[in-house]
Coordinates of C-alpha atoms and ligand atoms in Angstrom, one line a residue:
Chain A
X94 CA 24.2 23.8 -14.1
X95 CA 23.5 27.5 -14.8
X96 CA 20.3 29.0 -13.5
X97 CA 19.3 30.2 -16.9
X98 CA 19.3 26.6 -18.3
X99 CA 16.0 25.3 -19.5
X100 CA 14.4 22.1 -18.3
X101 CA 14.9 19.7 -21.2
X102 CA 14.5 16.0 -22.0
X103 CA 18.0 15.3 -20.6
X104 CA 17.0 16.3 -17.1
X105 CA 14.0 13.9 -17.1
X106 CA 16.1 11.1 -18.6
X107 CA 18.8 11.6 -15.9
X108 CA 16.3 11.3 -13.1
X109 CA 14.7 8.3 -14.7
X110 CA 18.2 6.7 -14.9
X111 CA 18.7 7.3 -11.1
X112 CA 15.4 5.7 -10.3
X113 CA 16.1 2.6 -12.5
X114 CA 19.6 2.2 -11.0
X115 CA 18.0 2.3 -7.6
X116 CA 15.9 -0.7 -8.5
X117 CA 12.7 1.3 -8.6
X118 CA 11.8 -0.7 -11.7
X119 CA 11.5 0.6 -15.2
X120 CA 7.7 0.9 -15.3
X121 CA 7.4 2.7 -11.9
X122 CA 10.3 4.9 -12.8
X123 CA 8.6 6.0 -16.1
X124 CA 5.4 6.6 -14.2
X125 CA 7.2 8.8 -11.6
X126 CA 8.9 10.8 -14.3
X127 CA 5.5 11.2 -16.1
X128 CA 4.0 12.6 -12.9
X129 CA 7.0 14.9 -12.6
X130 CA 6.4 16.2 -16.1
X131 CA 2.8 16.9 -15.1
X132 CA 4.0 18.7 -12.0
X133 CA 6.5 20.8 -13.9
X134 CA 3.7 21.9 -16.3
X135 CA 1.1 22.5 -13.6
X136 CA 3.4 24.4 -11.3
X137 CA 5.2 26.2 -14.2
X138 CA 8.6 25.1 -12.9
X139 CA 11.5 26.6 -14.8
X140 CA 14.5 25.8 -12.6
X141 CA 15.9 22.3 -13.1
X142 CA 17.3 22.4 -9.6
X143 CA 13.7 22.0 -8.4
X144 CA 13.1 18.8 -10.3
X145 CA 14.8 16.6 -7.8
X146 CA 12.9 18.1 -4.9
X147 CA 9.5 17.5 -6.6
X148 CA 10.5 13.9 -7.5
X149 CA 11.4 13.2 -3.8
X150 CA 8.0 14.5 -2.9
X151 CA 6.3 12.1 -5.3
X152 CA 8.3 9.2 -3.9
X153 CA 7.4 10.2 -0.3
X154 CA 3.7 10.4 -1.3
X155 CA 3.8 6.8 -2.4
X156 CA 5.7 5.5 0.5
X157 CA 3.5 7.3 3.1
X158 CA 4.5 10.4 5.0
X159 CA 3.8 8.9 8.5
X160 CA 6.3 6.5 10.2
X161 CA 4.4 3.2 10.4
X162 CA 4.9 1.8 13.9
X163 CA 5.1 -1.8 14.9
X164 CA 1.8 -3.3 16.1
X165 CA 2.5 -3.8 19.8
X166 CA -1.2 -3.6 20.9
X167 CA -1.7 -7.4 21.4
X168 CA -3.3 -8.5 24.7
X169 CA -1.9 -10.2 26.6
X170 CA 1.1 -10.3 24.2
X171 CA 2.0 -9.2 20.7
X172 CA 3.3 -11.9 18.3
X173 CA 5.6 -11.1 15.4
X174 CA 6.5 -13.6 12.7
X175 CA 9.5 -12.8 10.5
X176 CA 9.5 -14.3 7.0
X177 CA 11.3 -14.0 3.7
X178 CA 13.5 -15.8 1.2
X179 CA 16.9 -17.2 2.0
X180 CA 19.7 -15.1 3.3
X181 CA 18.0 -11.7 3.4
X182 CA 18.7 -11.0 7.1
X183 CA 15.7 -12.4 9.1
X184 CA 17.6 -13.9 12.0
X185 CA 19.9 -10.9 12.4
X186 CA 16.9 -8.4 12.2
X187 CA 15.2 -10.4 15.0
X188 CA 18.3 -10.0 17.2
X189 CA 18.4 -6.3 16.5
X190 CA 14.6 -5.9 17.1
X191 CA 14.8 -7.8 20.4
X192 CA 17.4 -5.5 21.6
X193 CA 15.5 -2.4 20.5
X194 CA 12.2 -3.5 22.2
X195 CA 14.0 -4.6 25.4
X196 CA 15.6 -1.1 25.5
X197 CA 12.1 0.3 25.3
X198 CA 11.1 -1.7 28.4
X199 CA 9.4 -4.6 26.7
X200 CA 9.8 -8.2 27.8
X201 CA 10.8 -10.0 24.6
X202 CA 11.0 -13.8 23.9
X203 CA 12.3 -15.3 20.7
X204 CA 11.3 -18.6 19.0
X205 CA 13.8 -20.6 16.9
X206 CA 11.4 -21.5 14.2
X207 CA 14.1 -22.4 11.6
X208 CA 14.4 -26.0 12.4
X209 CA 16.0 -26.8 9.1
X210 CA 19.1 -24.9 8.2
X211 CA 22.5 -25.9 9.7
X212 CA 23.2 -24.0 12.9
X213 CA 20.1 -21.7 12.5
X214 CA 19.1 -22.4 16.1
X215 CA 22.6 -21.7 17.4
X216 CA 22.7 -18.4 15.4
X217 CA 19.4 -17.2 17.0
X218 CA 20.6 -18.3 20.5
X219 CA 23.7 -16.1 20.2
X220 CA 21.5 -13.2 19.2
X221 CA 19.2 -14.0 22.2
X222 CA 22.2 -13.9 24.4
X223 CA 23.5 -10.6 23.0
X224 CA 20.1 -9.0 23.5
X225 CA 19.5 -10.6 26.9
X226 CA 16.3 -12.4 26.0
X227 CA 15.1 -16.0 26.2
X228 CA 14.9 -18.2 23.1
X229 CA 12.4 -21.0 22.9
X230 CA 13.7 -23.9 20.7
X231 CA 13.2 -27.5 19.9
X232 CA 15.6 -29.9 18.2
X233 CA 16.7 -29.5 14.6
X234 CA 14.2 -31.1 12.3
X235 CA 11.2 -30.4 14.6
X236 CA 7.9 -29.1 13.2
X237 CA 8.1 -25.3 13.0
X238 CA 4.4 -25.1 13.9
X239 CA 5.1 -27.1 17.1
X240 CA 7.9 -24.7 18.0
X241 CA 5.5 -21.8 17.4
X242 CA 2.9 -23.4 19.6
X243 CA 5.3 -24.0 22.4
X244 CA 6.7 -20.5 22.1
X245 CA 3.2 -19.0 22.5
X246 CA 2.5 -21.0 25.6
X247 CA 5.9 -20.1 27.1
X248 CA 5.5 -16.4 26.2
X249 CA 2.1 -16.3 27.8
X250 CA 3.3 -18.1 30.9
X251 CA 6.3 -15.8 31.3
X252 CA 4.2 -12.7 30.8
X253 CA 6.2 -11.6 27.8
X254 CA 5.1 -8.4 25.9
X255 CA 6.4 -9.5 22.6
X256 CA 7.2 -12.9 21.0
X257 CA 9.2 -12.8 17.8
X258 CA 9.2 -16.0 15.7
X259 CA 12.1 -16.7 13.3
X260 CA 11.3 -18.8 10.3
X261 CA 13.5 -20.7 7.8
X262 CA 14.3 -18.8 4.6
X263 CA 12.2 -20.1 1.8
X264 CA 11.8 -19.2 -1.9
X265 CA 8.2 -18.1 -2.5
X266 CA 8.1 -20.6 -5.5
X267 CA 8.2 -23.6 -3.2
X268 CA 4.6 -24.4 -2.5
X269 CA 5.2 -26.9 0.2
X270 CA 7.3 -24.4 2.2
X271 CA 4.6 -21.7 1.8
X272 CA 2.1 -24.2 3.1
X273 CA 4.3 -24.8 6.1
X274 CA 4.3 -21.0 6.7
X275 CA 0.5 -21.0 6.5
X276 CA 0.4 -23.7 9.1
X277 CA 2.6 -21.8 11.5
X278 CA 0.3 -18.8 11.1
X279 CA -2.9 -20.9 11.7
X280 CA -1.4 -22.3 14.9
X281 CA -0.7 -18.8 16.2
X282 CA -4.1 -17.5 15.2
X283 CA -5.8 -20.3 17.2
X284 CA -3.8 -19.6 20.3
X285 CA -4.1 -15.8 20.6
X286 CA -7.0 -13.7 19.1
X287 CA -5.7 -11.1 16.7
X288 CA -2.3 -12.8 16.3
X289 CA 0.0 -12.6 14.6
X290 CA 0.0 -8.8 15.2
X291 CA 2.9 -8.3 12.8
X292 CA 4.1 -10.4 9.9
X293 CA 7.4 -8.8 8.8
X294 CA 8.7 -9.6 5.3
X295 CA 12.4 -9.1 5.2
X296 CA 13.7 -7.9 1.9
X297 CA 17.4 -7.5 1.0
X298 CA 18.1 -4.0 -0.5
X299 CA 20.3 -5.6 -3.2
X300 CA 17.3 -7.6 -4.6
X301 CA 15.9 -6.5 -7.9
X302 CA 12.4 -6.8 -9.3
X303 CA 11.9 -10.3 -7.9
X304 CA 11.2 -8.6 -4.5
X305 CA 7.7 -7.5 -5.9
X306 CA 6.9 -11.2 -6.5
X307 CA 8.2 -12.1 -3.1
X308 CA 5.9 -9.5 -1.5
X309 CA 2.9 -10.8 -3.5
X310 CA 3.3 -14.4 -2.7
X311 CA 4.4 -14.0 0.9
X312 CA 1.5 -11.6 1.3
X313 CA -1.0 -14.1 0.0
X314 CA 0.4 -16.9 2.1
X315 CA 1.2 -15.2 5.4
X316 CA -0.5 -11.9 5.4
X317 CA 2.4 -9.5 5.4
X318 CA 1.9 -6.3 7.5
X319 CA 5.2 -4.7 7.0
X320 CA 8.6 -4.8 5.4
X321 CA 12.1 -4.8 7.0
X322 CA 14.5 -3.6 4.3
X323 CA 18.0 -4.8 5.2
X324 CA 21.6 -4.1 4.0
X325 CA 20.9 -0.4 3.3
X326 CA 24.4 0.3 4.6
X327 CA 25.6 -1.0 1.1
X328 CA 25.1 1.0 -2.1
X329 CA 21.8 -0.6 -3.1
X330 CA 18.7 1.5 -2.6
X331 CA 16.0 -1.1 -2.4
X332 CA 13.8 0.9 -4.7
X333 CA 11.4 -2.0 -5.2
X334 CA 9.6 -0.9 -2.0
X335 CA 8.1 1.9 -3.9
X336 CA 6.3 -0.4 -6.4
X337 CA 5.4 -2.7 -3.5
X338 CA 3.7 0.1 -1.6
X339 CA 2.0 1.4 -4.7
X340 CA 0.7 -2.1 -5.8
X341 CA 0.2 -4.0 -2.5
X342 CA 0.0 -1.2 0.1
X343 CA 2.6 -2.9 2.3
X344 CA 4.7 -0.3 4.1
X345 CA 8.3 -0.4 5.1
X346 CA 8.5 -0.4 8.9
X347 CA 12.2 -1.1 9.6
X348 CA 15.5 -0.7 7.9
X349 CA 18.7 -2.6 8.5
X350 CA 21.9 -0.6 8.2
X351 CA 24.6 -3.0 9.4
X352 CA 25.4 -6.3 11.1
X353 CA 25.5 -5.0 14.7
X354 CA 22.8 -5.1 17.3
X355 CA 22.2 -1.4 17.1
X356 CA 21.9 -1.3 13.3
X357 CA 18.2 -1.1 13.1
X358 CA 16.0 2.0 12.4
X359 CA 12.4 2.8 12.0
X360 CA 11.7 3.6 8.4
X361 CA 11.6 7.3 7.5
X362 CA 10.2 8.0 4.0
X363 CA 11.8 11.5 3.9
X364 CA 15.3 10.2 4.7
X365 CA 14.7 7.3 2.3
X366 CA 13.7 9.6 -0.6
X367 CA 16.8 11.7 0.1
X368 CA 19.1 8.7 0.0
X369 CA 17.6 7.4 -3.2
X370 CA 19.1 10.4 -5.0
X371 CA 22.5 10.4 -3.3
Chain B
X149 CA 7.9 -13.0 -23.0
X150 CA 9.9 -10.6 -25.2
X151 CA 9.3 -12.7 -28.4
X152 CA 5.5 -12.1 -28.1
X153 CA 5.9 -8.4 -27.3
X154 CA 8.1 -8.0 -30.4
X155 CA 5.6 -9.9 -32.6
X156 CA 2.8 -7.6 -31.4
X157 CA 4.9 -4.5 -32.0
X158 CA 5.5 -5.5 -35.6
X159 CA 2.0 -6.8 -36.1
X160 CA 0.7 -3.3 -35.4
X161 CA 3.1 -1.9 -37.9
X162 CA 2.4 -4.4 -40.7
X163 CA -0.3 -2.5 -42.5
X164 CA 2.0 0.5 -42.9
X165 CA 4.2 -0.9 -45.6
X166 CA 7.9 -0.3 -45.3
X167 CA 9.4 -0.1 -41.8
X168 CA 11.1 3.1 -40.7
X169 CA 13.8 3.8 -38.2
X170 CA 11.2 5.0 -35.8
X171 CA 9.5 1.6 -35.9
X172 CA 12.7 -0.1 -35.1
X173 CA 13.2 2.2 -32.2
X174 CA 9.9 1.0 -30.8
X175 CA 11.2 -2.6 -31.1
X176 CA 14.4 -1.6 -29.3
X177 CA 12.4 0.0 -26.6
X178 CA 10.6 -3.4 -25.9
X179 CA 14.0 -5.1 -25.7
X180 CA 15.3 -2.4 -23.3
X181 CA 12.2 -2.8 -21.1
X182 CA 12.5 -6.6 -21.0
X183 CA 16.1 -6.4 -20.0
X184 CA 15.4 -3.9 -17.2
X185 CA 12.5 -6.0 -15.9
X186 CA 15.0 -8.9 -15.8
X187 CA 17.3 -6.8 -13.6
X188 CA 20.0 -6.3 -16.2
X189 CA 22.1 -3.4 -15.0
X190 CA 21.6 0.0 -16.7
X191 CA 25.1 0.3 -18.1
X192 CA 24.8 -3.2 -19.7
X193 CA 21.4 -2.5 -21.1
X194 CA 22.6 0.7 -22.7
X195 CA 25.6 -1.0 -24.3
X196 CA 23.6 -4.0 -25.4
X197 CA 21.1 -1.7 -27.1
X198 CA 23.8 0.2 -28.9
X199 CA 25.3 -3.1 -30.1
X200 CA 22.1 -4.5 -31.6
X201 CA 20.8 -1.1 -32.9
X202 CA 23.1 -1.1 -36.0
X203 CA 22.1 -4.6 -37.0
X204 CA 18.4 -3.8 -36.4
X205 CA 18.6 -0.7 -38.6
X206 CA 20.0 -2.7 -41.5
X207 CA 18.2 -3.9 -44.7
X208 CA 17.8 -7.4 -43.3
X209 CA 15.2 -6.0 -40.9
X210 CA 13.7 -3.1 -42.8
X211 CA 13.0 -5.3 -45.8
X212 CA 12.1 -8.5 -44.0
X213 CA 8.6 -10.1 -44.1
X214 CA 9.0 -11.2 -40.5
X215 CA 10.9 -8.3 -38.8
X216 CA 9.7 -9.4 -35.3
X217 CA 11.4 -12.8 -35.7
X218 CA 14.5 -11.2 -37.2
X219 CA 14.9 -8.8 -34.2
X220 CA 14.4 -11.7 -31.8
X221 CA 17.1 -13.7 -33.6
X222 CA 19.5 -10.7 -33.4
X223 CA 18.8 -10.3 -29.6
X224 CA 19.2 -14.0 -29.0
X225 CA 22.5 -14.1 -31.0
X226 CA 24.0 -11.2 -29.2
X227 CA 22.8 -12.4 -25.8
X228 CA 24.2 -15.8 -26.3
X229 CA 27.5 -14.4 -27.5
X230 CA 27.7 -12.1 -24.5
X231 CA 27.0 -15.0 -22.1
X232 CA 29.7 -17.1 -23.5
X233 CA 30.1 -20.9 -23.5
X234 CA 29.8 -23.3 -20.6
X235 CA 32.9 -23.2 -18.3
X236 CA 32.3 -25.3 -15.2
X237 CA 35.9 -26.5 -14.5
X238 CA 37.9 -25.7 -11.4
X239 CA 41.6 -25.2 -12.2
X240 CA 43.4 -28.0 -10.5
X241 CA 46.9 -27.1 -9.3
X242 CA 49.9 -29.1 -10.6
X243 CA 51.2 -29.2 -7.1
X244 CA 48.5 -29.8 -4.4
X245 CA 46.6 -28.5 -2.7
X246 CA 44.4 -26.6 -5.1
X247 CA 43.1 -23.6 -3.2
X248 CA 39.6 -22.2 -3.8
X249 CA 38.3 -19.1 -2.0
X250 CA 34.6 -18.1 -1.9
X251 CA 33.8 -14.4 -1.6
X252 CA 30.7 -12.3 -1.9
X253 CA 28.0 -10.1 -0.2
X254 CA 26.2 -11.1 3.0
X255 CA 23.7 -13.9 2.6
X256 CA 24.6 -14.8 -1.0
X257 CA 25.1 -18.5 -0.2
X258 CA 28.8 -18.9 0.2
X259 CA 28.8 -21.3 3.2
X260 CA 26.2 -23.6 1.6
X261 CA 28.0 -23.4 -1.7
X262 CA 31.3 -24.4 0.0
X263 CA 29.6 -27.6 1.1
X264 CA 28.1 -28.2 -2.3
X265 CA 31.4 -27.6 -4.1
X266 CA 33.3 -29.9 -1.7
X267 CA 30.6 -32.6 -2.4
X268 CA 30.8 -32.1 -6.1
X269 CA 34.6 -32.2 -6.3
X270 CA 34.9 -35.2 -4.1
X271 CA 32.7 -37.0 -6.6
X272 CA 35.3 -36.0 -9.2
X273 CA 38.0 -37.7 -7.2
X274 CA 39.3 -34.9 -5.0
X275 CA 40.0 -35.0 -1.2
X276 CA 38.5 -31.7 -0.1
X277 CA 39.1 -29.8 3.1
X278 CA 36.6 -27.1 4.1
X279 CA 38.0 -24.0 5.9
X280 CA 35.9 -22.0 8.4
X281 CA 37.2 -18.5 7.5
X282 CA 34.1 -16.6 8.8
X283 CA 35.0 -15.4 12.3
X284 CA 32.3 -12.8 12.5
X285 CA 28.9 -14.2 11.9
X286 CA 27.2 -15.9 14.9
X287 CA 27.5 -19.7 14.5
X288 CA 29.1 -19.4 11.0
X289 CA 31.8 -21.9 12.0
X290 CA 29.3 -24.3 13.4
X291 CA 27.2 -24.0 10.2
X292 CA 30.2 -25.1 8.1
X293 CA 31.0 -27.9 10.6
X294 CA 27.5 -29.2 10.4
X295 CA 27.7 -29.3 6.6
X296 CA 31.0 -31.0 6.9
X297 CA 29.5 -33.7 9.2
X298 CA 26.6 -34.2 6.9
X299 CA 29.0 -34.8 4.0
X300 CA 31.7 -36.6 6.0
X301 CA 34.2 -34.0 4.7
X302 CA 36.7 -32.5 7.2
X303 CA 36.4 -28.9 8.3
X304 CA 39.4 -26.9 9.4
X305 CA 38.8 -24.3 12.1
X306 CA 40.8 -22.3 14.5
X307 CA 37.8 -20.8 16.2
X308 CA 36.6 -17.2 15.9
X309 CA 39.4 -15.5 17.8
X310 CA 42.1 -15.9 15.1
X311 CA 42.5 -13.8 11.9
X312 CA 41.1 -15.4 8.7
X313 CA 44.6 -14.9 7.2
X314 CA 46.1 -17.2 9.8
X315 CA 43.3 -19.7 9.5
X316 CA 43.9 -19.9 5.7
X317 CA 47.6 -20.4 6.3
X318 CA 46.9 -23.1 8.9
X319 CA 44.5 -24.8 6.6
X320 CA 47.0 -25.1 3.8
X321 CA 49.6 -26.6 6.2
X322 CA 47.0 -29.0 7.5
X323 CA 46.0 -30.0 4.0
X324 CA 49.6 -30.7 3.1
X325 CA 50.2 -32.9 6.2
X326 CA 46.9 -34.8 5.8
X327 CA 46.7 -35.5 2.1
X328 CA 43.8 -33.1 1.4
X329 CA 44.3 -31.9 -2.2
X330 CA 41.6 -29.3 -2.5
X331 CA 41.1 -26.5 0.1
X332 CA 37.8 -24.6 0.0
X333 CA 37.9 -21.4 2.0
X334 CA 34.6 -20.0 3.2
X335 CA 34.9 -16.3 4.0
X336 CA 32.5 -13.9 5.8
X337 CA 30.0 -12.0 3.8
X338 CA 31.0 -8.4 3.3
X339 CA 30.1 -5.1 1.5
X340 CA 32.3 -4.4 -1.6
X341 CA 32.6 -0.9 -0.2
X342 CA 34.1 -2.0 3.2
X343 CA 37.8 -1.2 2.7
X344 CA 38.9 -3.1 5.8
X345 CA 37.1 -6.3 4.9
X346 CA 38.2 -6.0 1.2
X347 CA 41.8 -5.7 2.5
X348 CA 41.3 -8.8 4.6
X349 CA 40.5 -10.7 1.4
X350 CA 43.6 -9.3 -0.3
X351 CA 45.6 -10.4 2.7
X352 CA 44.2 -14.0 2.5
X353 CA 45.0 -14.0 -1.2
X354 CA 48.5 -12.8 -0.7
X355 CA 49.1 -15.5 2.0
X356 CA 47.7 -18.6 0.3
X357 CA 47.6 -17.6 -3.4
X358 CA 44.2 -19.3 -4.3
X359 CA 44.0 -21.0 -7.7
X360 CA 40.4 -20.0 -7.9
X361 CA 38.6 -17.0 -6.4
X362 CA 34.9 -17.5 -6.9
X363 CA 32.4 -14.7 -6.4
X364 CA 29.1 -16.0 -5.1
X365 CA 26.2 -13.9 -6.2
X366 CA 22.4 -14.2 -5.5
X367 CA 20.4 -14.7 -8.7
X368 CA 17.9 -12.1 -7.5
X369 CA 20.5 -9.3 -7.3
X370 CA 19.3 -6.1 -8.9
X371 CA 21.1 -3.1 -10.4
X372 CA 24.0 -3.2 -7.9
X373 CA 25.3 -6.5 -9.5
X374 CA 27.6 -4.6 -11.9
X375 CA 29.1 -2.5 -9.1
X376 CA 29.7 -5.5 -6.9
X377 CA 31.3 -7.7 -9.5
X378 CA 33.4 -4.8 -10.8
X379 CA 34.7 -3.9 -7.3
X380 CA 35.5 -7.5 -6.3
X381 CA 37.2 -8.1 -9.7
X382 CA 39.2 -4.9 -9.7
X383 CA 40.3 -5.1 -6.1
X384 CA 40.7 -8.8 -5.6
X385 CA 40.6 -10.5 -9.0
X386 CA 37.8 -13.0 -9.6
X387 CA 38.3 -16.2 -11.6
X388 CA 34.7 -17.2 -11.8
X389 CA 31.2 -16.7 -10.4
X390 CA 28.7 -19.0 -8.8
X391 CA 25.1 -17.8 -9.2
X392 CA 22.9 -19.1 -6.3
X393 CA 19.1 -19.5 -5.7
X394 CA 18.4 -20.1 -9.4
X395 CA 15.7 -22.6 -8.2
X396 CA 13.6 -19.5 -7.7
X397 CA 11.8 -17.3 -10.3
X398 CA 14.2 -14.4 -10.4
X399 CA 15.0 -13.6 -14.0
X400 CA 18.7 -13.4 -13.2
X401 CA 19.7 -10.4 -15.3
X402 CA 22.7 -10.1 -12.9
X403 CA 24.3 -12.9 -14.8
X404 CA 24.4 -10.9 -18.0
X405 CA 25.6 -7.8 -16.1
X406 CA 28.4 -9.6 -14.4
X407 CA 29.6 -11.5 -17.5
X408 CA 29.3 -8.4 -19.7
X409 CA 31.3 -6.1 -17.4
X410 CA 33.9 -8.4 -15.9
X411 CA 34.2 -11.0 -18.6
X412 CA 34.4 -13.7 -15.9
X413 CA 32.6 -16.9 -16.5
X414 CA 29.7 -18.0 -14.4
X415 CA 30.8 -21.5 -13.6
X416 CA 28.1 -23.0 -11.4
X417 CA 24.4 -22.6 -10.6
X418 CA 23.1 -23.1 -7.1
X419 CA 19.7 -24.9 -7.5
X420 CA 18.5 -25.5 -4.0
X421 CA 19.3 -25.7 -0.3
X422 CA 20.5 -29.3 -0.4
X423 CA 24.2 -30.1 -0.7
X424 CA 23.8 -31.9 -4.0
X425 CA 22.1 -28.8 -5.6
X426 CA 25.0 -27.4 -7.6
X427 CA 25.0 -27.7 -11.4
X428 CA 27.2 -26.4 -14.2
X429 CA 26.0 -23.1 -15.4
X430 CA 24.4 -23.1 -18.9
X431 CA 24.7 -19.7 -20.5
X432 CA 22.2 -20.4 -23.3
X433 CA 19.5 -21.4 -20.8
X434 CA 20.2 -18.2 -18.8
X435 CA 19.8 -16.1 -22.0
X436 CA 16.3 -17.4 -22.6
X437 CA 15.4 -17.0 -18.9
X438 CA 16.5 -13.4 -19.0
X439 CA 14.4 -12.7 -22.1
X440 CA 11.3 -14.3 -20.5
Ligands
LIG721 N1 25.6 -5.3 5.9 C1 24.5 -5.8 6.4 N2 24.4 -7.1 6.6 C2 23.3 -7.6 7.1 C3 22.2 -6.8 7.5 N3 21.2 -7.7 8.0 C4 21.7 -8.9 7.9 N4 23.0 -8.9 7.4 C5 23.9 -10.1 7.1 O1 23.3 -10.9 6.2 C6 23.7 -12.2 6.4 C7 22.4 -13.1 6.5 O2 21.7 -12.8 7.7 P1 20.7 -13.8 8.3 O3 20.1 -13.1 9.5 O4 21.4 -15.1 8.6 O5 19.7 -14.0 7.2 P2 18.4 -15.0 7.2 O6 17.4 -14.4 6.4 O7 18.0 -15.3 8.6 O8 19.0 -16.2 6.4 P3 18.3 -17.7 6.3 O9 17.8 -18.0 7.7 O10 19.4 -18.6 5.9 O11 17.3 -17.6 5.3 C8 24.5 -12.2 7.7 O12 25.9 -12.2 7.3 C9 24.1 -10.9 8.3 O13 25.1 -10.4 9.2 C10 22.3 -5.4 7.3 O14 21.4 -4.6 7.5 N5 23.4 -5.0 6.7
LIG722 N1 16.9 -22.0 -2.5 C1 18.2 -21.9 -2.4 N2 18.7 -21.5 -1.2 C2 20.1 -21.4 -1.1 C3 20.9 -21.6 -2.2 N3 22.2 -21.4 -1.8 C4 22.1 -21.0 -0.5 N4 20.8 -21.0 -0.1 C5 20.3 -20.6 1.2 O1 20.6 -19.2 1.3 C6 20.7 -18.9 2.7 C7 22.1 -18.2 2.9 O2 23.1 -19.2 2.7 P1 24.5 -19.1 3.4 O3 25.3 -20.2 2.9 O4 24.4 -19.0 4.9 O5 25.0 -17.7 2.8 P2 26.4 -16.9 3.1 O6 26.8 -16.2 1.8 O7 27.4 -17.9 3.6 O8 26.0 -15.9 4.2 P3 27.0 -15.0 5.0 O9 28.1 -15.9 5.5 O10 26.2 -14.4 6.1 O11 27.4 -13.9 4.1 C8 20.6 -20.2 3.5 O12 19.3 -20.3 3.9 C9 20.9 -21.3 2.4 O13 20.2 -22.5 2.7 C10 20.3 -22.1 -3.5 O14 21.0 -22.3 -4.5 N5 19.0 -22.2 -3.5
LIG723 MG1 17.8 -17.2 9.5
LIG724 MG1 28.5 -17.8 5.4

């Protein structure tokens, strides 16, 4: 690219292509490129090398410049519920988060709220072991709301700072399963004022536009307060989170960058915008 | 859906008399948007658009009284041709056991699908053996063992301290000595860009020479579907694809991307969490789901 080159249509198209390929969605991508055109005009930008930088700014603007922290203000304890469709990384993310919070000096307890899937309880127990935290569980097939209730009592009795509740994967189209989630939430609300303090929707970075619908429906049913975007160690960008922030104002709080206990980071919009264009 | 959008596009143009190339471009734009919204990969959308452009610029459209319907017909024809016919057979080996290996990204549904496939093939008269080849994920072996118990289908395991290559080898020997004629190997989820883990699959393949390597893909997969399918196919060789979680409302454009780029057939559709929720994949139904 020579410095005397003009900004032409090709540059805008190239950038739109990068956005679409990052799962930003075709409509949001077009809107972002329109905003970029306006900025180019307003700021009289002549060097195409500046286009990318401006676009990253626009992305950061939507995602929020501040790092959104987890809500750990609950008294006597903070309760997190982790939700999402099947296979996205809920149980693994909980293991990582337990490790992180424990390293920060918090007393963490986990609840094995997936009483349905084969070996789900075993899986969470192994993570609890790795992180060095207790896991409250019932038998397979138990009512998840009963597990949640028990876990809240146990967490309170053991003076835990944070209780993280795992739930079974469920497609947002399954009304009965979304009702089950609402029931789990109601049980928690009744036991601790202000709870749950965080409802984390786990989204898989390889997911396409269906993630927007997931965020909408889980948001309506469970009151989602933040997103954990997993599998960013792959090549997928998880660009749907831009539309989700713009339309639903739900921020990304955590990202998963691998399968190990340490592979969890707080979301950083600047780093994310950079990676989107790599 | 796309049909209505195209009708509206052409309705607005009706009063103008003869259609121009610019008008057709507007219609093609609607098709492109619909495909992107359905998560069809960029590369595939581009090539699909180029393919139908020529037909759409022809006299059959420009002089038609119902151009909207004509365009929709062209789109449907091309999409159906791309998706191919129904191919839901597993190649059965002339000398047992038939060996099937399931591969794919993390969380796609491999372990659950292994159980479903064993269930289905037993109904077709096979004596399946499930193989616990995931030695990494916490409780992965237990997960497959629980499914095996639920189905009353044997699960071969050597624990999580042995290499999956040795486990696969041991499973074949076990199948041969115990009259199991269909071996289904569950493998750990992995990134297509993880060289070490992709090598592991190549080593398993070299050791037990599977008759079918099936790539398990989540129906909600977005743009990365092409890259994933291409990489698995180029590095390992994929005989077919199983698309899971089709009981949701993801449009499933990944199906078109995968078929268009690798040419491999999508053989089965995962339609739920229960072990009987595996159906043959119907390409024509998928085509209309993608178009919305
Ligand atoms: N590469 C990578 N893999 C991940 C990440 N997070 C989770 N995984 C993997 O994704 C797979 C599914 O993770 P789970 O934690 O079982 O997902 P889940 O949402 O609890 O699944 P269900 O409970 O069955 O709905 C496992 O193989 C994890 O190791 C991540 O950030 N990166
Ligand atoms: N609704 C629905 N859920 C499915 C389907 N197939 C699998 N699942 C669910 O998806 C989640 C992940 O399934 P697994 O079989 O553990 O996926 P996997 O590919 O073996 O995961 P890894 O071994 O970690 O890579 C589980 O909650 C399954 O019950 C399907 O067709 N429909
Ligand atoms: Mg889980
Ligand atoms: Mg598995």
